[in-house]
Short mmCIF file of C-alpha atoms in Angstrom, two decimals:
data_model
loop_
_atom_site.label_atom_id
_atom_site.label_comp_id
_atom_site.label_asym_id
_atom_site.label_seq_id
_atom_site.Cartn_x
_atom_site.Cartn_y
_atom_site.Cartn_z
CA MET A 1 -38.36 -15.93 -9.04
CA GLN A 2 -35.48 -18.50 -10.10
CA MET A 3 -37.12 -22.45 -10.31
CA ASP A 4 -34.34 -25.60 -10.79
CA ASN A 5 -36.11 -27.58 -13.35
CA THR A 6 -37.63 -30.02 -10.64
CA GLY A 7 -40.00 -26.59 -9.80
CA LYS A 8 -38.53 -25.96 -6.67
CA ILE A 9 -37.14 -22.06 -5.82
CA GLU A 10 -33.16 -22.76 -6.11
CA VAL A 11 -31.75 -21.89 -2.53
CA MET A 12 -27.56 -20.31 -3.27
CA ILE A 13 -27.25 -19.22 0.49
CA GLN A 14 -28.55 -20.29 3.29
CA CYS A 15 -27.81 -19.46 7.45
CA SER A 16 -28.51 -21.35 10.01
CA HIS A 17 -29.41 -20.48 13.14
CA VAL A 18 -25.77 -18.30 13.03
CA GLU A 19 -24.53 -16.56 15.95
CA LYS A 20 -21.36 -14.71 16.31
CA THR A 21 -19.30 -13.16 19.77
CA PHE A 22 -16.48 -11.30 19.91
CA PHE A 23 -14.67 -12.67 22.09
CA THR A 24 -11.75 -10.57 24.07
CA ARG A 25 -9.75 -11.81 27.41
CA MET A 26 -11.81 -10.22 30.02
CA THR A 27 -15.24 -9.65 27.32
CA SER A 28 -17.36 -11.41 24.95
CA THR A 29 -19.67 -9.21 22.96
CA PRO A 30 -22.80 -11.39 20.86
CA VAL A 31 -22.94 -9.52 17.44
CA ILE A 32 -25.31 -12.45 15.85
CA ARG A 33 -28.15 -13.81 17.40
CA ASP A 34 -29.46 -17.18 15.99
CA LEU A 35 -29.72 -15.56 11.95
CA ASP A 36 -31.73 -17.35 9.75
CA LEU A 37 -31.78 -16.66 5.91
CA LYS A 38 -31.79 -18.20 2.45
CA VAL A 39 -31.28 -16.55 -0.13
CA ARG A 40 -32.53 -17.39 -3.46
CA LYS A 41 -30.34 -18.17 -7.17
CA ASN A 42 -29.83 -14.53 -8.61
CA GLU A 43 -31.75 -12.57 -6.12
CA PHE A 44 -30.70 -8.48 -5.18
CA VAL A 45 -31.21 -9.26 -1.12
CA VAL A 46 -30.65 -5.71 0.78
CA LEU A 47 -29.19 -6.60 4.29
CA PHE A 48 -30.97 -2.82 6.14
CA GLY A 49 -30.43 -2.20 8.82
CA PRO A 50 -29.49 0.31 12.43
CA GLY A 51 -25.77 1.90 12.48
CA GLN A 52 -23.33 -0.76 13.89
CA CYS A 53 -25.96 -3.41 14.37
CA GLY A 54 -23.55 -5.82 12.54
CA LYS A 55 -24.46 -6.10 9.10
CA THR A 56 -21.12 -5.75 8.01
CA THR A 57 -20.29 -9.45 10.47
CA VAL A 58 -23.09 -10.65 9.00
CA LEU A 59 -22.06 -10.54 5.41
CA ASN A 60 -18.29 -11.43 6.29
CA VAL A 61 -19.51 -14.47 8.31
CA MET A 62 -21.45 -15.60 5.09
CA ALA A 63 -18.07 -14.51 2.86
CA GLY A 64 -16.01 -16.37 4.94
CA LEU A 65 -13.95 -13.41 6.15
CA GLU A 66 -15.00 -14.27 9.94
CA THR A 67 -16.43 -17.63 11.28
CA ALA A 68 -19.30 -18.36 12.53
CA THR A 69 -19.23 -18.89 16.62
CA SER A 70 -22.07 -21.58 15.89
CA GLY A 71 -24.49 -22.31 12.83
CA THR A 72 -23.87 -22.89 9.45
CA VAL A 73 -23.53 -20.97 6.09
CA THR A 74 -23.76 -22.50 2.91
CA VAL A 75 -23.49 -21.22 -0.62
CA ASN A 76 -23.92 -23.24 -3.38
CA GLY A 77 -24.37 -26.05 -1.34
CA LYS A 78 -21.08 -25.80 -0.32
CA GLU A 79 -20.53 -24.70 3.71
CA VAL A 80 -18.31 -21.33 4.50
CA SER A 81 -15.86 -20.95 7.04
CA THR A 82 -12.59 -19.22 4.54
CA PRO A 83 -12.69 -16.86 2.00
CA GLY A 84 -13.19 -18.34 -1.51
CA PRO A 85 -13.49 -17.02 -5.27
CA ASP A 86 -16.52 -19.02 -5.62
CA ARG A 87 -17.87 -15.30 -3.51
CA GLY A 88 -17.31 -11.98 -4.21
CA PHE A 89 -17.13 -9.07 -2.02
CA VAL A 90 -17.39 -5.96 -2.74
CA TYR A 91 -15.37 -3.46 0.14
CA GLN A 92 -17.25 -0.45 1.71
CA THR A 93 -13.78 1.78 0.89
CA THR A 94 -12.31 0.70 -2.10
CA ALA A 95 -10.07 -2.16 -1.35
CA LEU A 96 -7.85 -2.08 -4.20
CA PHE A 97 -4.46 -2.79 -4.65
CA PRO A 98 -2.61 0.88 -5.20
CA TRP A 99 0.36 -0.88 -6.83
CA TYR A 100 -1.40 -2.51 -9.82
CA THR A 101 -3.37 -0.53 -12.77
CA VAL A 102 -7.09 -1.06 -13.14
CA MET A 103 -6.57 -3.89 -15.51
CA GLN A 104 -4.45 -5.64 -12.99
CA ASN A 105 -6.88 -5.25 -10.51
CA VAL A 106 -9.29 -6.51 -12.30
CA GLU A 107 -7.60 -9.40 -13.34
CA TYR A 108 -6.56 -10.51 -9.87
CA GLY A 109 -8.64 -13.43 -9.41
CA PRO A 110 -8.13 -15.03 -12.67
CA ARG A 111 -3.86 -14.49 -12.02
CA ALA A 112 -4.46 -16.34 -8.79
CA ARG A 113 -5.86 -19.11 -9.79
CA GLY A 114 -3.56 -18.97 -12.87
CA MET A 115 -5.27 -18.62 -15.63
CA SER A 116 -3.50 -17.88 -18.86
CA LYS A 117 -1.91 -13.84 -19.77
CA LYS A 118 -4.45 -14.03 -22.74
CA GLU A 119 -7.83 -15.57 -21.43
CA ARG A 120 -7.69 -13.75 -18.45
CA ARG A 121 -7.08 -10.26 -19.87
CA GLU A 122 -10.31 -11.07 -22.43
CA LYS A 123 -12.64 -11.26 -19.84
CA ALA A 124 -10.94 -8.65 -17.65
CA GLN A 125 -11.44 -6.30 -20.75
CA TYR A 126 -15.44 -7.44 -20.44
CA TYR A 127 -15.57 -6.41 -16.94
CA ILE A 128 -13.66 -3.32 -17.16
CA ASP A 129 -15.78 -2.49 -20.31
CA LEU A 130 -19.33 -3.85 -18.52
CA VAL A 131 -18.51 -1.43 -15.84
CA GLY A 132 -18.14 1.48 -18.31
CA LEU A 133 -14.04 1.77 -17.33
CA GLN A 134 -12.75 1.54 -20.88
CA GLY A 135 -10.03 3.84 -21.49
CA PHE A 136 -8.86 3.78 -17.92
CA GLU A 137 -7.11 -0.25 -18.14
CA ASP A 138 -3.70 1.36 -17.27
CA LYS A 139 -4.57 3.99 -14.60
CA PHE A 140 -3.81 3.53 -10.92
CA PRO A 141 -6.11 3.55 -8.25
CA ASN A 142 -5.55 6.81 -7.03
CA GLN A 143 -6.00 8.54 -9.96
CA LEU A 144 -9.40 7.48 -10.30
CA SER A 145 -12.35 9.37 -8.65
CA GLY A 146 -14.08 7.77 -6.04
CA GLY A 147 -17.22 6.26 -7.83
CA MET A 148 -14.66 4.83 -10.93
CA GLN A 149 -12.51 2.76 -8.16
CA GLN A 150 -15.82 1.49 -6.76
CA ARG A 151 -16.34 0.30 -10.32
CA VAL A 152 -13.51 -1.13 -10.69
CA GLY A 153 -13.97 -3.43 -7.03
CA ILE A 154 -17.04 -4.25 -8.59
CA ALA A 155 -15.22 -5.18 -11.76
CA ARG A 156 -12.78 -7.50 -9.86
CA ALA A 157 -15.28 -9.24 -8.13
CA TYR A 158 -17.18 -9.99 -11.57
CA CYS A 159 -14.30 -11.18 -13.17
CA ASN A 160 -13.28 -13.95 -11.24
CA GLU A 161 -16.83 -15.29 -11.99
CA PRO A 162 -18.75 -16.06 -8.41
CA SER A 163 -21.36 -17.77 -7.97
CA VAL A 164 -22.60 -14.84 -5.02
CA LEU A 165 -21.65 -11.41 -4.82
CA PHE A 166 -21.14 -9.74 -0.79
CA MET A 167 -21.43 -5.63 -1.21
CA ASP A 168 -20.63 -4.08 2.26
CA GLU A 169 -22.15 -0.76 1.41
CA PRO A 170 -19.84 -0.37 -1.48
CA PHE A 171 -21.33 3.40 -2.28
CA GLY A 172 -20.79 4.71 1.51
CA HIS A 173 -18.61 7.14 0.75
CA LEU A 174 -19.22 8.64 -2.53
CA ASP A 175 -21.12 12.22 -2.37
CA ALA A 176 -25.07 11.66 -3.11
CA GLN A 177 -25.14 12.25 -6.80
CA THR A 178 -22.52 9.67 -7.79
CA ARG A 179 -24.06 7.28 -5.45
CA TYR A 180 -27.82 7.83 -7.21
CA LEU A 181 -25.63 7.05 -10.28
CA MET A 182 -23.94 4.26 -8.91
CA GLN A 183 -27.55 2.44 -7.81
CA GLU A 184 -28.83 3.07 -11.31
CA GLU A 185 -25.22 1.01 -12.70
CA ILE A 186 -25.38 -1.52 -9.99
CA ILE A 187 -29.03 -2.86 -11.42
CA ARG A 188 -27.59 -2.07 -14.64
CA ILE A 189 -24.61 -4.28 -14.79
CA TRP A 190 -26.72 -7.21 -12.58
CA GLU A 191 -28.90 -6.77 -15.00
CA LYS A 192 -26.58 -8.04 -17.70
CA GLU A 193 -24.90 -10.26 -15.74
CA LYS A 194 -27.37 -11.79 -13.42
CA ARG A 195 -25.58 -13.30 -9.80
CA THR A 196 -26.85 -13.71 -6.44
CA VAL A 197 -26.13 -10.61 -4.57
CA VAL A 198 -26.32 -9.60 -0.61
CA PHE A 199 -25.39 -5.75 -0.22
CA VAL A 200 -25.70 -4.18 2.72
CA THR A 201 -26.74 -0.85 3.46
CA ASN A 202 -27.96 1.44 5.94
CA ASN A 203 -29.43 3.84 3.51
CA ILE A 204 -33.56 2.77 2.93
CA GLU A 205 -33.97 5.04 -0.16
CA GLU A 206 -30.66 3.02 -2.10
CA ALA A 207 -32.20 -0.52 -0.07
CA VAL A 208 -36.12 -0.03 -1.60
CA TYR A 209 -33.93 1.31 -4.90
CA LEU A 210 -32.13 -1.93 -5.45
CA ALA A 211 -33.55 -4.95 -3.74
CA ASP A 212 -36.14 -7.86 -4.94
CA ARG A 213 -36.02 -8.33 -1.35
CA VAL A 214 -35.11 -5.82 1.80
CA VAL A 215 -34.07 -8.06 5.04
CA VAL A 216 -34.70 -6.13 8.41
CA LEU A 217 -32.50 -6.34 11.03
CA THR A 218 -32.79 -5.90 14.46
CA ASN A 219 -30.00 -4.02 16.49
CA CYS A 220 -26.86 -5.98 18.04
CA PRO A 221 -27.29 -8.57 18.30
CA THR A 222 -29.02 -8.54 15.32
CA SER A 223 -31.01 -11.30 13.40
CA VAL A 224 -33.87 -11.09 11.37
CA LYS A 225 -36.96 -9.24 12.14
CA LYS A 226 -38.31 -8.36 9.02
CA GLU A 227 -38.12 -8.83 5.10
CA TYR A 228 -40.34 -7.41 2.57
CA GLN A 229 -40.74 -8.37 -0.85
CA ILE A 230 -40.08 -5.23 -3.34
CA ASP A 231 -42.82 -5.78 -6.10
CA LEU A 232 -41.50 -2.35 -8.20
CA PRO A 233 -40.90 -3.10 -11.79
CA ARG A 234 -37.40 -1.25 -12.58
CA PRO A 235 -36.21 1.08 -13.49
CA ARG A 236 -37.16 2.63 -10.23
CA ASN A 237 -38.36 6.29 -9.46
CA TYR A 238 -37.43 7.74 -6.14
CA THR A 239 -40.43 9.83 -5.76
CA ASP A 240 -43.28 7.22 -7.41
CA ASP A 241 -45.86 6.42 -4.79
CA ARG A 242 -45.53 2.86 -4.00
CA PHE A 243 -41.91 3.54 -3.58
CA LEU A 244 -42.62 5.93 -0.75
CA GLU A 245 -44.73 4.00 0.52
CA LEU A 246 -42.84 0.51 1.19
CA ARG A 247 -39.90 3.29 2.44
CA THR A 248 -42.05 4.77 5.38
CA GLU A 249 -43.25 1.99 6.00
CA ILE A 250 -39.44 -0.33 6.11
CA GLN A 251 -38.03 3.07 7.67
CA SER A 252 -41.33 2.52 10.18
CA ILE A 253 -40.40 -0.57 12.27
CA VAL A 254 -36.35 -0.33 12.04
CA ASP A 255 -35.22 -0.18 15.52
CA LYS A 256 -33.66 3.44 16.49
CA THR A 257 -30.29 4.16 18.08
CA LEU A 258 -28.02 6.62 18.95
CA MET B 1 5.09 35.88 -17.70
CA MET B 2 6.91 35.53 -14.41
CA ARG B 3 3.49 33.43 -13.16
CA LYS B 4 3.90 31.23 -16.25
CA ILE B 5 7.38 30.60 -15.51
CA LEU B 6 6.54 29.68 -11.58
CA LYS B 7 3.90 27.46 -12.41
CA ASN B 8 6.65 25.08 -13.69
CA GLU B 9 7.27 23.04 -10.84
CA TRP B 10 10.97 22.12 -12.09
CA THR B 11 11.75 26.08 -12.43
CA VAL B 12 10.64 26.52 -9.29
CA LYS B 13 12.69 24.08 -7.60
CA ILE B 14 16.05 24.12 -10.00
CA GLY B 15 16.19 28.16 -9.61
CA SER B 16 15.48 28.75 -5.60
CA ALA B 17 18.26 26.01 -5.46
CA VAL B 18 20.07 27.89 -7.98
CA ILE B 19 19.74 31.26 -5.91
CA ALA B 20 19.93 29.50 -2.50
CA LEU B 21 23.33 27.88 -3.55
CA ALA B 22 24.47 31.10 -4.87
CA ALA B 23 23.32 33.02 -1.68
CA PHE B 24 25.50 30.66 0.79
CA CYS B 25 28.26 31.15 -1.39
CA MET B 26 28.07 34.78 -0.57
CA LEU B 27 27.54 34.42 2.81
CA TRP B 28 30.59 32.25 2.96
CA GLN B 29 33.22 34.89 0.74
CA ALA B 30 31.87 37.60 2.78
CA VAL B 31 32.81 35.53 5.81
CA THR B 32 36.04 35.06 4.45
CA VAL B 33 36.87 38.32 3.57
CA PHE B 34 35.23 40.89 6.23
CA THR B 35 35.80 38.58 8.89
CA GLY B 36 38.69 37.65 10.78
CA MET B 37 37.78 33.94 9.74
CA GLY B 38 39.76 34.35 6.44
CA ASP B 39 43.09 32.78 7.06
CA PHE B 40 41.40 29.64 8.91
CA LEU B 41 38.78 29.39 6.06
CA PRO B 42 39.18 29.61 1.93
CA GLY B 43 36.82 31.08 0.18
CA PRO B 44 34.44 29.46 -2.26
CA ALA B 45 35.58 30.28 -5.44
CA GLU B 46 39.73 28.60 -3.66
CA THR B 47 37.45 25.88 -2.65
CA PHE B 48 36.23 25.07 -5.98
CA ALA B 49 39.25 25.43 -7.91
CA GLU B 50 41.04 23.81 -5.83
CA PHE B 51 38.61 20.93 -6.17
CA PHE B 52 39.13 20.20 -9.77
CA ARG B 53 42.80 20.81 -9.97
CA ARG B 54 42.73 17.63 -7.45
CA PHE B 55 41.49 16.24 -10.48
CA VAL B 56 45.10 15.84 -12.30
CA LYS B 57 47.41 16.75 -9.40
CA PRO B 58 47.48 13.90 -6.67
CA TYR B 59 46.72 13.89 -2.73
CA GLY B 60 49.07 11.78 -1.44
CA LYS B 61 49.71 8.55 -4.11
CA ALA B 62 45.83 9.36 -6.08
CA VAL B 63 44.22 11.76 -7.60
CA LEU B 64 40.90 13.07 -6.13
CA PRO B 65 39.19 11.00 -8.37
CA MET B 66 40.88 7.17 -7.03
CA HIS B 67 40.25 8.44 -3.51
CA MET B 68 36.59 9.16 -4.31
CA TRP B 69 35.93 4.90 -6.13
CA SER B 70 38.37 4.00 -2.77
CA SER B 71 35.27 5.36 -0.54
CA LEU B 72 33.17 4.63 -3.22
CA ARG B 73 34.20 1.31 -3.54
CA ARG B 74 33.86 0.36 0.48
CA ILE B 75 30.33 1.75 0.55
CA LEU B 76 28.74 -0.01 -3.02
CA ILE B 77 30.49 -3.49 -1.22
CA GLY B 78 28.88 -3.02 2.61
CA TYR B 79 25.86 -1.69 1.65
CA THR B 80 24.87 -3.73 -1.49
CA VAL B 81 25.74 -6.86 0.78
CA ALA B 82 24.14 -5.91 4.05
CA SER B 83 21.03 -4.32 2.12
CA ALA B 84 20.53 -7.55 0.66
CA VAL B 85 20.81 -9.54 3.40
CA ALA B 86 19.00 -7.20 5.63
CA ILE B 87 15.67 -6.50 2.96
CA VAL B 88 15.42 -10.80 2.95
CA LEU B 89 16.22 -11.26 7.32
CA GLY B 90 13.79 -8.75 7.58
CA ILE B 91 11.00 -9.98 5.70
CA VAL B 92 11.53 -13.02 6.97
CA MET B 93 11.00 -11.64 10.12
CA GLY B 94 8.43 -9.91 9.30
CA THR B 95 6.68 -12.56 8.07
CA TYR B 96 7.36 -15.86 10.50
CA ARG B 97 7.22 -14.86 13.92
CA ILE B 98 9.35 -17.31 15.00
CA ALA B 99 11.97 -15.73 13.44
CA ASP B 100 11.44 -12.97 14.68
CA ALA B 101 11.39 -14.06 18.08
CA ILE B 102 14.44 -15.79 17.65
CA VAL B 103 16.57 -12.47 15.99
CA MET B 104 14.33 -9.01 17.42
CA PRO B 105 15.82 -9.72 20.69
CA LEU B 106 19.37 -9.75 19.88
CA PHE B 107 18.49 -6.97 16.97
CA ASN B 108 17.69 -4.36 20.20
CA ILE B 109 20.94 -4.76 21.54
CA ILE B 110 22.95 -3.75 18.92
CA ARG B 111 21.00 -1.24 17.24
CA PRO B 112 21.14 1.22 20.03
CA ILE B 113 25.18 0.37 19.58
CA PRO B 114 26.72 3.80 17.07
CA PRO B 115 28.54 1.81 14.63
CA VAL B 116 31.85 3.89 14.58
CA ALA B 117 31.73 2.02 18.30
CA TRP B 118 32.74 -1.10 16.52
CA ILE B 119 35.98 0.65 14.74
CA PRO B 120 38.51 -0.41 16.76
CA LEU B 121 36.64 -3.99 16.97
CA ALA B 122 36.46 -4.28 14.00
CA ILE B 123 40.42 -3.15 13.15
CA LEU B 124 41.17 -5.86 15.12
CA TRP B 125 39.16 -8.26 13.35
CA PHE B 126 39.79 -7.52 10.36
CA GLY B 127 42.70 -5.44 10.18
CA ILE B 128 43.61 -2.46 8.63
CA GLY B 129 42.88 -2.84 5.53
CA ASP B 130 39.26 -2.75 2.92
CA ALA B 131 37.92 -5.67 4.76
CA SER B 132 37.23 -4.26 8.06
CA LYS B 133 35.69 -0.97 5.49
CA TYR B 134 33.32 -3.34 4.74
CA PHE B 135 32.59 -4.98 7.81
CA LEU B 136 31.98 -1.56 9.61
CA VAL B 137 29.33 -0.05 6.07
CA PHE B 138 27.43 -3.25 6.33
CA LEU B 139 27.14 -3.07 10.40
CA ALA B 140 25.85 0.80 9.43
CA THR B 141 23.76 -0.26 6.10
CA PHE B 142 22.17 -3.87 7.94
CA LEU B 143 20.93 -2.04 11.17
CA SER B 144 18.63 0.51 9.09
CA VAL B 145 17.59 -1.68 6.54
CA LEU B 146 16.39 -4.61 8.59
CA GLN B 147 14.04 -2.43 11.03
CA ASN B 148 12.70 -0.80 7.47
CA ALA B 149 11.89 -4.17 5.81
CA TYR B 150 10.85 -5.59 8.84
CA ALA B 151 8.28 -3.22 9.64
CA GLY B 152 7.45 -3.01 5.73
CA ALA B 153 6.78 -6.65 6.07
CA ARG B 154 4.39 -6.20 8.64
CA SER B 155 2.95 -3.36 6.88
CA ALA B 156 0.73 -5.54 4.62
CA ASP B 157 -3.14 -4.49 4.51
CA PRO B 158 -5.52 -6.86 6.47
CA VAL B 159 -8.28 -5.83 4.44
CA LEU B 160 -5.84 -6.24 1.15
CA VAL B 161 -4.85 -9.83 2.15
CA GLY B 162 -8.44 -10.36 2.93
CA ALA B 163 -9.95 -9.41 -0.63
CA ALA B 164 -6.54 -11.04 -1.95
CA ARG B 165 -7.92 -14.00 0.04
CA MET B 166 -11.51 -13.54 -1.40
CA LEU B 167 -10.17 -13.30 -4.86
CA GLY B 168 -8.71 -17.28 -4.77
CA ALA B 169 -5.36 -16.37 -3.42
CA ASN B 170 -3.04 -19.03 -2.05
CA ASP B 171 -0.37 -17.72 0.78
CA GLY B 172 2.69 -16.86 -2.22
CA PHE B 173 0.50 -15.28 -4.06
CA ILE B 174 -0.37 -12.99 -1.50
CA PHE B 175 3.12 -12.88 0.14
CA ARG B 176 4.35 -11.83 -3.95
CA THR B 177 1.55 -9.54 -4.96
CA ILE B 178 0.70 -7.98 -1.57
CA THR B 179 3.18 -8.04 1.25
CA LEU B 180 6.40 -7.71 -1.15
CA PRO B 181 4.59 -4.34 -2.53
CA CYS B 182 3.62 -3.04 0.56
CA ALA B 183 7.17 -3.47 2.13
CA VAL B 184 8.84 -1.44 -1.04
CA PRO B 185 7.90 1.92 0.19
CA TYR B 186 9.55 1.32 3.62
CA ILE B 187 12.09 -0.50 1.92
CA PHE B 188 13.44 2.46 0.39
CA SER B 189 13.47 4.79 3.28
CA GLY B 190 15.38 2.17 5.28
CA LEU B 191 18.20 1.94 2.08
CA GLN B 192 17.67 5.69 1.88
CA ASN B 193 18.65 6.20 5.83
CA GLY B 194 21.42 3.16 5.29
CA LEU B 195 22.78 5.15 2.46
CA THR B 196 23.81 8.04 4.69
CA ALA B 197 24.62 6.06 7.50
CA ALA B 198 26.64 3.97 5.30
CA TRP B 199 28.67 6.83 3.84
CA GLY B 200 29.30 8.53 7.87
CA GLN B 201 30.47 5.64 9.02
CA VAL B 202 33.32 4.80 5.48
CA VAL B 203 34.44 8.51 6.57
CA ALA B 204 34.93 7.89 10.05
CA SER B 205 37.06 4.60 9.74
CA GLU B 206 39.10 6.20 6.99
CA MET B 207 40.05 9.26 9.36
CA ILE B 208 40.72 6.72 11.94
CA ARG B 209 43.00 4.21 9.72
CA SER B 210 43.46 3.98 6.13
CA SER B 211 45.66 5.56 3.41
CA ALA B 212 42.94 6.08 0.72
CA GLY B 213 39.27 7.95 0.64
CA VAL B 214 37.88 11.25 1.05
CA GLY B 215 38.43 10.40 4.95
CA TRP B 216 41.70 10.28 4.38
CA ILE B 217 41.95 13.25 2.74
CA ILE B 218 40.36 15.19 5.43
CA ILE B 219 42.38 13.58 8.41
CA ARG B 220 45.63 14.22 6.72
CA GLY B 221 44.91 17.85 5.98
CA MET B 222 44.03 18.00 9.59
CA ASP B 223 47.47 16.75 9.95
CA ASN B 224 49.51 19.01 7.85
CA ASN B 225 47.41 21.75 8.50
CA ASP B 226 46.10 22.21 4.94
CA ILE B 227 42.60 23.39 5.48
CA LEU B 228 41.68 24.10 2.06
CA GLN B 229 42.45 20.44 1.59
CA GLU B 230 39.63 19.23 4.68
CA LEU B 231 37.33 21.52 2.80
CA VAL B 232 37.92 20.20 -1.14
CA GLY B 233 37.54 16.46 1.62
CA ILE B 234 33.87 17.56 3.15
CA LEU B 235 32.78 19.38 -0.18
CA THR B 236 33.37 15.51 -1.62
CA ILE B 237 31.56 13.58 1.03
CA GLY B 238 28.75 16.28 -0.16
CA ILE B 239 28.63 16.11 -3.67
CA ILE B 240 28.81 12.14 -3.58
CA GLY B 241 25.95 11.53 -0.85
CA PHE B 242 23.58 13.65 -2.62
CA ILE B 243 24.27 12.14 -6.19
CA LEU B 244 23.91 9.07 -4.48
CA ALA B 245 20.78 9.82 -2.16
CA ALA B 246 19.38 11.35 -5.65
CA SER B 247 19.74 8.32 -7.63
CA MET B 248 17.90 6.50 -4.67
CA ARG B 249 15.50 8.65 -5.06
CA GLY B 250 15.20 8.25 -9.33
CA VAL B 251 15.04 4.17 -8.38
CA GLU B 252 12.16 4.68 -5.80
CA ALA B 253 10.11 6.91 -8.29
CA LYS B 254 10.42 4.64 -10.92
CA LEU B 255 9.85 1.36 -8.50
CA CYS B 256 7.00 2.74 -6.87
CA ARG B 257 5.26 5.21 -9.16
CA TRP B 258 1.55 4.10 -7.57
CA THR B 259 2.65 6.35 -4.12
CA THR B 260 4.22 9.08 -6.38
CA ARG B 261 1.61 9.61 -9.19
CA GLY B 262 -1.15 12.21 -8.01
CA LYS B 263 -3.76 12.15 -9.92
#
């Protein structure tokens, strides 16, 4: 657990009484109800909940892609209301820029913020190497496999050196084998370059494999149902007794939906 | 062996094109020889020979390449100016709601009018010279390119825009790096349609009033009851139109490598 020099736990993300309601002309749909959540610095938190429960909306509100109807979100002490480069986002489907090469995608953030070409190339190259894509710098996204595209997405988010990373079911569209591989990879990358990560998934195995802490969300309108500290050492084993025990326990309290 | 040749995409493409053209010419020849159509339809050999002969032997005051140039110049000027204006205006309309609200109603009234309907007025306003042709080509191109540039500017994927914002991009940077690239394939399809429309428009306006150009060749052929001349005019239109469209596709393939390149 990360402490600052006064010995207190350093909170990186804090959600207080967050509510989100979507309005149309005739209807209002509450999606988040009174959600409180704290994430420590460099903690890997997985938001886990039933399908359509509003996990993605929680993530979008934390990232600033959507604004909360009421309540506050702070990241690193600053209140979040708009998207910004101090937060990185890895998307469900790869939201890569199809007209840019791998290198141009990864260096996009630094370029947008006006970093010199030499400097940002160097930085981008470091993260391309980190995610294992050396040799693919000049490929376009449509020339890469799904797993490789997600690696680009991760490198692109990392390259801006944000203090927190939000990941919205980034492996949801991958086949099972690639998914296992990417779960190992994301832990390898994260252990090398520690960041605060909030990772959304509806896959219980993925949640227990990745998380320092699994936050189980209720059905829509969603809020925190229960939290589990995952005390297993890494690298974890999917068939380990304790792993299966945690998996069964968490699965048993998740709300059922159709 | 045969299979290996068929595997090469270009061999297949060019091979089938040659076969199709040859079959068409044979059919054409058969019609002229074996039916009563012969009097009204010179054969392919005769037509192609005449086409090349006209590179030195003038129609009226000018040889065939000069007529081609007359038509092409009208297109290039009217088309280039119209494309430039339409792309800028289309993108502005797609980006700013107020520009959209002002221009769209006007555009919706003008768009359904076939550009040829403007020919008499164009002659009245701009005379029978090149100016009226520039105007007519401008109009035909403009309508087609504007609509596509507009659609293109509005096609920017909101997820990509969100991703760019998340990475720290401001509005201007997003416009340059997201909105414009998203619009490019649309703009090219507008430019391609615009080229067809412009080409049709220049021929139509030359057929009504002009002293040179491929449209003029055809109409003069009709006046002189010279079927061969009409056919050469038509053949010329086909060849130039094909070359223009192909070069446009070449430019597009270069600029839009990311959409055309496979895995």
